[in-house]
């Protein structure tokens, strides 16, 4: 009967445990969270580069060489430009006579300042000599543009024109005047030419206060441009450059390794013409959380965000309370007492040569209770954390006395006569003359000196730690300690344990391994909560009952009692 | 001073005796094993939402303690069985 009852109970326990675990696995699977990858830092998009807006003007002109020549029907003064397809005879004058050299007209240049125009001078002859002249011929048609563009709404009027004939072709020269939108008029320095029906030219205007404008192309073989005004083509105002920001998002994790909040920092705005990205002010995680993975994103107004790169999880241990922001943990020098307890040592200066009676512990502030303990650190951390060596004589720890070194007793207490001898009215009490010296003598003789005893015990402990049984005990303690310190308390997070691993990248463009962190047993959903609410108490109860049954069975069988817990009437589960 | 001297003498003698034993150092694998155990148990502890791991640890500890107590009782019974004053054999 008992065998049957025991087997049914054991079977039920196993069934409940396995069923709950299986259901938990089914619920938890697939709800893991995969994230994080280590990708190379990106290069800035080309759109961030400043656009090239500079317009090269023809300034490579030897201004010491004036140009004079004939334009069609009449000779022009120095500085007169030649019209298209009009043969010009030029004469070099001026400073050229001061130096012997070789000269050749390479460019025609006209205009002034920003409206300086240039065209290659083809067919020019070369002149070598000092003072003299040479001639060249401007051949071919030309088209020129200007870099200045006027505002929308401005118009142009061809104020005057004159005509001459060369080779049977009519030539016109017109000087446009721009009627600016603000009511003013500007005579354009450029002169436009229309010749023999195949001239194409572009003139530029520059109204007051106009930084930018538009081009106006004159293409009028029939000379209809004369008499204007002609409205400028309406060119919409240039769209403002898109504004960008750089956002940094740091995932702040709680003590279970789950993201509890985000610390977001956003830089100042900048556009494509900005050569450097403004600094981003730091936005730390709140106290008590651990900074985890960071994501840097470029945001553009009106466009979707562009992730730039991710900083992998710094791999801080969430279970370590000193990993949390604001923990205030610092490396602290500690010394073991005679009772085996480690206490802060505020007197000695940390040194890497210290023996085993000292250690460097990562401790939180003493004012915070319970005090945070981040575990042991290398002694070098305490040395580095010490701001400056303590110059006092107690800066270096006193060396532990060697085994069986001679014992040097302390000198007898020197008394000023007030503690070991009566004083005041006690001088007249004979008992005081016996009692006080006796107490002093007995105290000196039999009350142990705590410092000396602590030193002796520390020496003994150090010696013991180096013996084989001491090493065995220490090893056993180190192996058992995780069981006592890692026992969970209360209900853990529904995400379950975090499993991290790396997988090779399948992309040749990102050869770095991907870091994957998942919660394979996550039960953060309604079904998981239901399983937890109903099965957790049941499993707890089953464990307690099974433990009670096993303990009772072990103890009763040991003392030979025949109880219902014993399967065969006694003697089972004997520890021997 | 007398008490201190006695303690010093006792600890010195004990230290001297212990110093006669061969000197060992803690093997490296202990630290790595301890660290591994800490990591594994920390991961197991994170399962506490799914399964009462803390209760399981407690129950295993209680069972082990009970087994140790039973072991002591058995030893006591065996020792007592050799006394002429009585006591039966535990065997």
XYZ file of C-alpha atoms in Angstrom:
667
model
C 0.000 0.000 0.000
C 2.770 2.397 0.919
C 4.693 1.580 -2.217
C 1.641 2.366 -4.283
C 1.076 5.656 -2.464
C 4.690 6.670 -2.820
C 4.827 5.876 -6.515
C 1.621 7.748 -7.190
C 2.957 10.774 -5.304
C 6.302 10.688 -7.071
C 4.621 10.303 -10.421
C 2.320 13.217 -9.744
C 5.232 15.411 -8.738
C 7.194 14.556 -11.844
C 4.116 15.000 -14.020
C 3.325 18.421 -12.634
C 6.913 19.605 -12.891
C 7.444 18.318 -16.399
C 4.090 19.594 -17.588
C 4.652 23.046 -16.214
C 8.147 23.172 -17.577
C 7.064 21.996 -21.008
C 4.268 24.533 -21.141
C 6.662 27.218 -20.043
C 9.044 26.277 -22.806
C 6.319 26.336 -25.408
C 5.066 29.666 -24.257
C 8.478 31.115 -23.877
C 9.842 29.994 -27.188
C 9.673 32.490 -29.943
C 9.314 35.446 -27.713
C 12.988 35.978 -27.342
C 14.435 39.282 -28.130
C 17.288 39.410 -30.603
C 19.146 42.577 -31.042
C 22.507 44.221 -31.311
C 25.102 43.876 -33.930
C 28.558 45.181 -34.231
C 28.885 47.040 -37.497
C 31.703 49.262 -38.626
C 31.254 52.933 -37.962
C 29.576 54.530 -40.972
C 30.949 57.179 -43.201
C 29.073 60.415 -43.426
C 26.560 60.531 -46.261
C 27.666 62.510 -49.222
C 24.674 64.739 -48.774
C 26.288 66.109 -45.690
C 29.229 67.398 -47.573
C 29.071 71.083 -48.358
C 27.853 71.645 -51.873
C 30.254 73.177 -54.292
C 28.914 76.598 -55.110
C 32.036 78.404 -56.069
C 32.075 79.710 -59.614
C 35.393 80.192 -61.153
C 35.852 83.559 -62.648
C 38.344 84.425 -65.259
C 40.953 86.305 -63.373
C 44.004 84.874 -65.060
C 44.324 87.863 -67.257
C 47.417 89.895 -67.626
C 45.901 93.223 -66.753
C 49.049 94.955 -67.804
C 48.176 94.157 -71.356
C 45.382 96.307 -72.621
C 43.527 95.331 -75.684
C 42.770 97.611 -78.512
C 41.397 96.767 -81.826
C 38.733 97.254 -84.364
C 35.232 96.015 -84.112
C 33.596 95.797 -87.401
C 33.083 99.187 -88.817
C 35.088 101.165 -86.362
C 38.095 100.910 -84.186
C 37.455 100.525 -80.528
C 39.355 101.999 -77.678
C 41.494 99.959 -75.399
C 39.400 97.699 -73.273
C 36.767 97.198 -75.878
C 35.814 93.612 -76.267
C 35.386 91.968 -79.564
C 32.089 90.620 -80.636
C 31.516 87.088 -81.622
C 32.739 86.044 -84.976
C 34.220 89.460 -85.397
C 37.839 89.526 -86.327
C 39.751 91.752 -84.004
C 43.158 93.126 -84.297
C 44.671 93.687 -80.928
C 47.712 95.568 -79.938
C 49.621 94.966 -76.770
C 50.568 98.222 -75.153
C 51.679 99.450 -71.844
C 53.939 97.614 -69.452
C 54.668 94.943 -71.902
C 57.392 97.119 -73.213
C 59.300 96.843 -69.981
C 60.151 93.222 -70.331
C 61.333 91.126 -73.164
C 59.232 88.055 -73.482
C 56.815 85.972 -75.399
C 53.149 86.969 -75.345
C 50.064 85.413 -76.640
C 46.456 86.288 -76.077
C 44.874 83.319 -74.454
C 41.591 84.659 -73.153
C 39.170 87.332 -73.803
C 38.029 88.831 -70.566
C 35.342 91.341 -69.828
C 33.065 92.417 -67.129
C 34.046 93.326 -63.640
C 34.162 91.739 -60.255
C 31.857 88.811 -59.976
C 30.600 89.299 -63.462
C 33.989 88.857 -64.996
C 33.648 86.725 -68.061
C 36.177 84.922 -70.115
C 36.369 83.073 -73.359
C 39.322 81.375 -74.938
C 41.047 83.347 -77.629
C 41.517 81.002 -80.481
C 43.828 81.594 -83.352
C 45.877 84.259 -81.629
C 49.368 84.689 -82.795
C 52.386 84.696 -80.612
C 54.475 87.761 -80.051
C 58.022 87.712 -78.818
C 59.897 90.842 -78.052
C 59.860 93.908 -75.953
C 57.873 96.928 -76.817
C 55.803 96.049 -79.786
C 52.500 94.721 -80.874
C 50.950 91.576 -82.028
C 47.685 90.669 -83.511
C 45.259 87.899 -83.023
C 41.887 86.845 -84.222
C 38.913 85.929 -82.173
C 37.131 83.146 -83.902
C 34.093 81.129 -83.212
C 30.959 81.673 -81.181
C 30.791 81.751 -77.479
C 28.346 81.376 -74.726
C 28.885 82.621 -71.293
C 27.023 82.475 -68.056
C 27.260 84.440 -64.902
C 27.280 83.262 -61.415
C 24.977 85.897 -60.035
C 21.292 85.342 -60.348
C 18.611 87.817 -59.493
C 15.530 87.479 -57.452
C 12.277 86.313 -58.852
C 10.157 89.248 -59.899
C 12.958 91.295 -61.349
C 12.791 92.187 -65.028
C 15.194 93.413 -67.576
C 14.975 96.177 -70.093
C 17.309 96.564 -73.020
C 17.932 100.217 -72.662
C 19.995 100.989 -75.684
C 21.473 99.358 -78.657
C 23.604 100.165 -81.581
C 24.408 98.336 -84.696
C 27.283 97.867 -87.003
C 27.956 95.648 -89.898
C 30.830 93.348 -90.407
C 31.236 91.178 -93.403
C 27.686 91.723 -94.437
C 26.242 90.731 -91.079
C 24.340 93.019 -88.789
C 25.663 93.234 -85.277
C 23.781 94.614 -82.318
C 24.977 95.425 -78.907
C 22.536 95.930 -76.162
C 23.012 96.901 -72.580
C 20.270 95.545 -70.386
C 18.970 97.341 -67.372
C 17.385 95.329 -64.657
C 14.241 96.610 -63.026
C 14.614 95.208 -59.599
C 11.671 94.205 -57.528
C 12.491 96.836 -54.972
C 11.945 99.591 -57.555
C 15.561 100.287 -58.344
C 17.252 99.862 -61.665
C 20.615 98.363 -62.256
C 22.551 98.670 -65.448
C 24.205 95.426 -66.132
C 27.851 95.715 -66.814
C 27.736 92.883 -69.210
C 26.966 93.723 -72.734
C 25.012 91.358 -74.815
C 25.590 91.015 -78.474
C 23.442 89.784 -81.216
C 25.166 89.082 -84.421
C 24.283 87.552 -87.756
C 21.397 85.592 -86.397
C 23.302 82.940 -84.559
C 24.433 84.532 -81.366
C 23.452 83.116 -78.045
C 24.327 84.869 -74.907
C 23.449 85.040 -71.276
C 23.524 88.135 -69.192
C 23.628 88.477 -65.476
C 21.986 90.939 -63.184
C 22.548 91.832 -59.619
C 19.856 93.744 -57.830
C 20.547 95.460 -54.527
C 20.499 93.104 -51.650
C 20.377 90.149 -53.910
C 22.662 87.402 -52.956
C 21.342 84.971 -55.404
C 19.245 85.275 -58.474
C 18.767 83.638 -61.778
C 20.124 83.530 -65.224
C 18.549 85.153 -68.166
C 19.328 83.768 -71.547
C 18.910 85.923 -74.564
C 18.290 84.031 -77.719
C 16.844 86.320 -80.249
C 17.980 85.865 -83.812
C 15.211 88.198 -84.954
C 16.359 90.969 -82.682
C 13.022 90.967 -80.950
C 14.677 91.362 -77.630
C 14.997 94.999 -78.274
C 12.584 97.218 -76.467
C 11.670 94.995 -73.563
C 11.104 94.726 -70.730
C 11.196 91.014 -70.524
C 10.202 89.416 -67.300
C 12.623 87.093 -65.766
C 11.534 83.508 -65.676
C 9.969 82.836 -62.356
C 12.367 80.682 -60.492
C 11.075 79.461 -57.175
C 13.081 80.368 -54.168
C 15.501 77.644 -53.301
C 14.104 75.196 -50.811
C 15.687 75.408 -47.398
C 18.266 72.784 -46.753
C 16.957 69.827 -44.791
C 17.739 69.967 -41.121
C 19.449 67.033 -39.484
C 20.110 65.958 -35.956
C 21.997 63.048 -34.492
C 20.196 61.129 -31.796
C 21.875 58.791 -29.343
C 19.632 56.285 -27.602
C 21.092 54.362 -24.681
C 19.085 51.431 -23.356
C 19.080 51.533 -19.563
C 18.721 48.089 -18.035
C 17.468 47.108 -14.651
C 19.105 44.574 -12.362
C 17.609 41.707 -14.337
C 19.151 42.810 -17.598
C 15.887 44.108 -19.043
C 15.541 47.500 -20.622
C 13.680 49.709 -18.193
C 14.131 53.099 -19.811
C 16.019 54.969 -22.484
C 18.423 57.857 -22.178
C 18.094 59.892 -25.356
C 20.421 62.697 -26.376
C 19.850 64.846 -29.451
C 22.421 67.072 -31.039
C 21.774 70.549 -32.323
C 20.367 70.858 -35.839
C 22.621 71.157 -38.821
C 22.208 71.061 -42.583
C 24.153 69.811 -45.545
C 26.319 72.887 -45.620
C 27.573 72.260 -42.107
C 31.018 70.813 -42.048
C 30.864 69.437 -38.525
C 28.078 67.921 -36.479
C 27.257 69.840 -33.314
C 28.146 68.201 -30.058
C 25.526 66.166 -28.278
C 25.083 66.786 -24.593
C 25.289 63.688 -22.473
C 22.052 62.219 -21.157
C 22.895 59.554 -18.591
C 20.791 56.617 -17.540
C 18.860 57.115 -14.296
C 20.335 55.928 -11.066
C 19.926 52.252 -10.389
C 20.061 51.231 -14.030
C 22.894 49.901 -16.128
C 23.789 51.589 -19.422
C 23.494 49.013 -22.172
C 23.365 49.082 -25.949
C 23.487 52.491 -27.595
C 21.985 53.308 -30.977
C 23.023 56.358 -32.952
C 20.477 57.604 -35.446
C 20.515 60.440 -37.957
C 17.205 62.216 -38.178
C 16.126 64.442 -41.027
C 13.043 66.614 -40.932
C 10.297 65.041 -42.948
C 12.229 61.856 -43.643
C 12.525 58.543 -41.860
C 15.340 58.152 -39.406
C 18.548 56.563 -40.554
C 20.310 54.302 -38.066
C 24.003 54.986 -38.248
C 25.547 52.457 -35.922
C 25.068 50.650 -32.663
C 27.378 50.376 -29.745
C 27.166 46.819 -28.430
C 26.108 46.070 -24.931
C 29.013 46.908 -22.641
C 28.577 43.515 -20.977
C 28.176 44.907 -17.518
C 26.938 42.354 -15.077
C 23.341 43.315 -14.243
C 23.499 41.225 -11.095
C 26.360 43.324 -9.778
C 24.836 46.195 -7.824
C 27.894 48.314 -8.514
C 27.160 48.197 -12.256
C 24.165 50.447 -11.732
C 24.388 54.123 -12.446
C 24.696 56.123 -9.261
C 25.886 53.215 -7.196
C 28.862 55.260 -6.092
C 31.015 52.180 -5.706
C 34.729 52.755 -5.324
C 37.666 50.408 -4.768
C 38.076 50.100 -1.030
C 40.978 48.597 0.868
C 39.887 46.008 3.408
C 41.653 43.997 6.051
C 40.583 40.765 7.630
C 39.984 40.772 11.358
C 40.782 38.041 13.830
C 37.210 36.840 13.571
C 37.518 36.406 9.842
C 35.477 39.467 8.943
C 36.649 41.931 6.331
C 36.508 45.539 7.427
C 37.476 48.752 5.691
C 41.055 49.730 6.325
C 41.286 53.481 6.418
C 44.778 53.607 7.879
C 46.949 51.690 5.477
C 47.863 52.764 2.013
C 47.046 50.117 -0.612
C 49.976 48.410 -2.237
C 50.258 45.527 -4.658
C 52.767 43.916 -2.309
C 50.208 43.453 0.439
C 49.670 39.944 1.717
C 46.472 37.956 1.851
C 45.186 39.756 4.899
C 44.311 42.675 2.657
C 42.046 42.844 -0.314
C 40.567 45.425 -2.625
C 36.769 45.377 -2.638
C 34.376 47.401 -4.768
C 32.162 48.969 -2.141
C 29.307 51.403 -2.218
C 29.051 54.418 0.073
C 28.987 53.577 3.762
C 25.953 55.809 4.170
C 23.820 53.557 1.977
C 22.285 50.599 3.724
C 22.562 47.796 2.864
C 25.982 48.588 1.600
C 26.597 47.691 -2.025
C 29.291 45.104 -2.666
C 30.548 44.707 -6.195
C 33.032 41.970 -5.421
C 36.775 41.800 -5.211
C 39.002 43.860 -7.463
C 42.706 43.668 -8.209
C 44.762 45.482 -5.635
C 46.025 47.715 -8.409
C 42.538 49.233 -8.599
C 42.766 50.353 -4.992
C 46.236 51.730 -5.643
C 44.954 53.645 -8.653
C 41.932 54.923 -6.747
C 44.055 56.306 -3.930
C 44.450 60.015 -4.652
C 47.863 60.381 -3.097
C 50.117 58.373 -0.859
C 49.590 58.811 2.814
C 52.759 60.397 4.093
C 52.123 59.316 7.652
C 54.376 56.677 9.161
C 51.520 54.180 9.023
C 51.399 54.430 5.256
C 52.847 51.006 4.759
C 51.321 48.031 6.468
C 53.233 46.558 9.293
C 54.774 43.289 8.184
C 53.247 40.197 9.682
C 55.546 38.644 12.222
C 57.180 35.449 11.159
C 56.375 32.180 12.758
C 57.854 31.721 16.190
C 59.386 35.137 16.228
C 60.311 36.350 19.661
C 57.477 37.817 21.598
C 58.159 41.302 22.754
C 55.835 42.272 25.588
C 54.567 45.758 25.785
C 56.037 47.881 28.468
C 54.080 48.230 31.627
C 51.542 50.997 31.473
C 53.008 54.241 32.483
C 50.715 55.965 34.818
C 50.494 59.502 35.832
C 49.205 58.299 39.154
C 45.565 59.168 38.443
C 44.365 55.829 36.975
C 46.377 53.294 38.939
C 46.681 55.201 42.161
C 44.139 57.051 44.262
C 43.872 60.703 43.895
C 41.845 63.452 45.394
C 39.817 62.411 48.359
C 40.712 58.788 47.614
C 44.156 59.477 48.974
C 42.698 59.047 52.427
C 41.074 55.700 51.614
C 43.498 52.829 52.255
C 41.437 50.475 50.142
C 42.053 52.636 47.113
C 45.786 52.229 47.637
C 45.349 48.461 47.241
C 42.441 48.226 44.825
C 43.545 50.543 42.060
C 47.131 49.289 41.664
C 45.854 45.742 41.775
C 43.301 46.354 39.071
C 45.922 48.036 36.950
C 48.358 45.186 37.392
C 45.787 42.513 36.625
C 44.547 44.401 33.583
C 48.076 44.745 32.275
C 48.781 41.088 32.918
C 45.674 39.335 31.715
C 43.695 41.556 29.374
C 45.009 40.637 25.945
C 46.092 43.262 23.519
C 43.642 43.132 20.667
C 46.137 44.277 18.079
C 48.684 41.655 19.043
C 46.060 38.941 19.105
C 44.749 40.030 15.735
C 48.241 39.880 14.329
C 48.802 36.404 15.765
C 45.535 35.122 14.368
C 46.228 36.693 11.007
C 49.581 34.972 10.894
C 48.011 31.679 11.819
C 45.311 32.147 9.189
C 47.826 32.916 6.492
C 49.854 29.866 7.421
C 46.750 27.723 7.454
C 45.657 28.963 4.053
C 48.889 27.652 2.549
C 48.616 24.162 4.004
C 46.956 21.337 2.077
C 43.913 21.141 4.353
C 43.618 24.908 4.268
C 43.672 24.902 0.504
C 41.028 22.171 0.471
C 38.795 24.119 2.840
C 39.260 27.323 0.906
C 38.540 25.548 -2.364
C 35.412 23.995 -0.917
C 34.324 27.387 0.351
C 34.836 28.941 -3.055
C 32.848 26.192 -4.713
C 30.010 26.313 -2.209
C 29.826 30.075 -2.032
C 28.082 30.446 -5.435
C 25.264 28.248 -4.176
C 24.685 30.444 -1.156
C 25.140 33.772 -2.886
C 23.305 33.028 -6.121
C 20.106 31.713 -4.574
C 17.334 33.845 -6.007
C 14.912 35.569 -3.741
C 11.399 36.506 -4.660
C 9.985 36.346 -8.127
C 12.439 36.947 -10.934
C 11.641 38.847 -14.077
C 9.383 37.191 -16.609
C 12.066 37.456 -19.292
C 14.054 34.640 -17.756
C 17.788 34.190 -18.219
C 19.626 36.173 -20.846
C 21.657 34.073 -23.283
C 24.325 35.862 -25.290
C 26.366 34.468 -28.136
C 27.996 35.532 -31.365
C 27.303 34.295 -34.850
C 29.430 34.879 -37.942
C 28.169 37.587 -40.195
C 26.781 36.329 -43.519
C 27.485 39.672 -45.149
C 30.871 40.358 -46.589
C 30.284 44.077 -46.209
C 29.957 43.632 -42.450
C 32.406 40.912 -41.577
C 32.153 41.443 -37.841
C 30.334 38.842 -35.862
C 26.812 39.560 -34.797
C 26.236 39.624 -31.068
C 22.905 38.097 -30.251
C 21.272 38.212 -26.852
C 17.980 36.437 -26.339
C 15.652 35.446 -23.561
C 14.782 31.910 -24.670
C 12.430 31.304 -21.761
C 10.617 34.595 -21.819
C 7.083 34.375 -20.447
C 6.185 38.011 -20.635
C 2.731 37.510 -22.002
C -0.701 36.670 -20.701
C -0.280 32.922 -20.998
C 3.032 33.111 -19.196
C 1.479 35.172 -16.438
C -1.324 32.633 -16.148
C 1.132 29.757 -15.926
C 3.124 31.659 -13.361
C 0.124 32.554 -11.247
C -1.334 29.065 -11.145
C 1.572 26.673 -11.484
C 4.171 28.537 -9.457
C 2.375 28.139 -6.104
C 1.577 24.561 -6.998
C 5.211 23.743 -7.777
C 6.303 25.483 -4.600
C 3.872 23.449 -2.560
C 4.987 20.239 -4.234
C 8.619 21.024 -3.504
C 7.910 21.703 0.152
C 5.894 18.501 0.494
C 8.550 16.456 -1.280
C 11.234 17.932 0.950
C 9.249 17.233 4.061
C 8.683 13.702 2.877
C 12.348 13.125 2.089
C 13.633 14.627 5.347
C 11.188 12.687 7.433
C 12.051 9.549 5.552
C 15.783 10.047 6.043
C 15.595 10.846 9.740
C 13.054 8.222 10.711
C 14.893 5.490 8.864
C 18.107 6.558 10.550
C 16.721 6.091 14.029
C 14.926 2.936 13.010
C 11.314 4.130 13.181
C 8.780 2.431 11.015
C 6.772 5.281 9.553
C 4.559 5.784 6.540
C 7.432 7.735 4.993
C 9.581 4.643 4.844
C 8.965 2.562 1.830
C 10.211 -0.746 3.136
C 9.531 -0.283 6.793
C 12.835 1.250 7.801
C 16.440 1.485 6.812
C 15.981 3.257 3.487
C 18.007 6.276 2.451
C 20.729 5.411 4.880
C 23.608 7.846 4.632
C 26.056 5.057 5.309
C 50.457 40.530 28.870
C 50.273 37.029 30.239
C 47.184 36.196 28.244
C 48.635 37.813 25.184
C 51.840 35.875 25.610
C 49.944 32.625 25.989
C 47.925 33.329 22.861
C 51.047 34.278 21.000
C 52.790 31.124 22.108
C 49.849 28.967 21.158
C 49.396 30.536 17.744
C 53.119 30.456 17.130
C 53.341 26.777 17.951
C 50.336 26.056 15.791
C 51.746 28.123 12.970
C 55.040 26.322 13.300
C 53.302 22.981 13.094
C 51.304 24.089 10.105
C 54.436 25.421 8.496
C 55.848 21.908 8.609
C 53.199 20.830 6.152
C 53.914 21.226 2.474
C 52.925 24.560 1.092
C 50.117 24.510 -1.398
C 48.546 27.230 -3.386
C 44.982 27.523 -4.471
C 44.669 25.883 -7.898
C 43.597 28.143 -10.697
C 40.709 25.951 -11.696
C 38.979 26.689 -8.409
C 38.558 30.337 -9.289
C 37.414 29.542 -12.815
C 35.059 26.853 -11.564
C 33.683 29.226 -8.942
C 33.146 31.865 -11.595
C 31.496 29.343 -13.900
C 29.277 28.133 -11.103
C 28.309 31.689 -10.286
C 27.359 32.338 -13.890
C 25.448 29.091 -14.247
C 23.603 29.516 -10.979
C 22.862 33.112 -11.822
C 21.295 31.920 -15.056
C 19.395 29.213 -13.217
C 18.265 31.777 -10.696
C 16.848 33.851 -13.516
C 14.445 30.983 -14.143
C 12.777 31.746 -10.852
C 9.761 33.170 -12.662
C 9.199 29.853 -14.393
C 10.156 27.536 -11.610
C 10.677 28.177 -7.888
C 14.428 27.806 -8.106
C 14.936 29.499 -4.763
C 12.636 27.026 -3.101
C 14.409 24.220 -4.923
C 17.770 25.390 -3.610
C 16.323 25.608 -0.127
C 14.825 22.145 -0.336
C 18.038 20.621 -1.645
C 19.936 22.284 1.175
C 17.483 21.037 3.761
C 17.658 17.489 2.379
C 21.439 17.598 2.362
C 21.473 18.910 5.918
C 19.106 16.165 6.988
C 21.368 13.648 5.343
C 24.333 15.058 7.262
C 22.390 14.872 10.525
C 21.455 11.303 9.746
C 25.082 10.586 8.971
C 26.094 11.926 12.375
C 23.441 9.924 14.105
C 24.631 6.774 12.370
C 28.217 7.457 13.364
C 27.119 8.049 16.939
C 25.220 4.835 16.975
C 28.175 2.900 15.614
C 30.534 4.385 18.177
C 28.047 3.753 20.942
C 27.726 0.152 19.892
C 31.320 -0.459 20.904
C 30.752 0.703 24.438
C 30.286 -2.013 27.039
C 27.634 -0.025 28.766
C 25.237 -1.148 26.188
C 23.857 -0.202 22.851
C 23.214 -2.427 19.989
C 25.056 -2.789 16.818
C 24.157 -0.359 14.172
C 25.294 -2.663 11.527
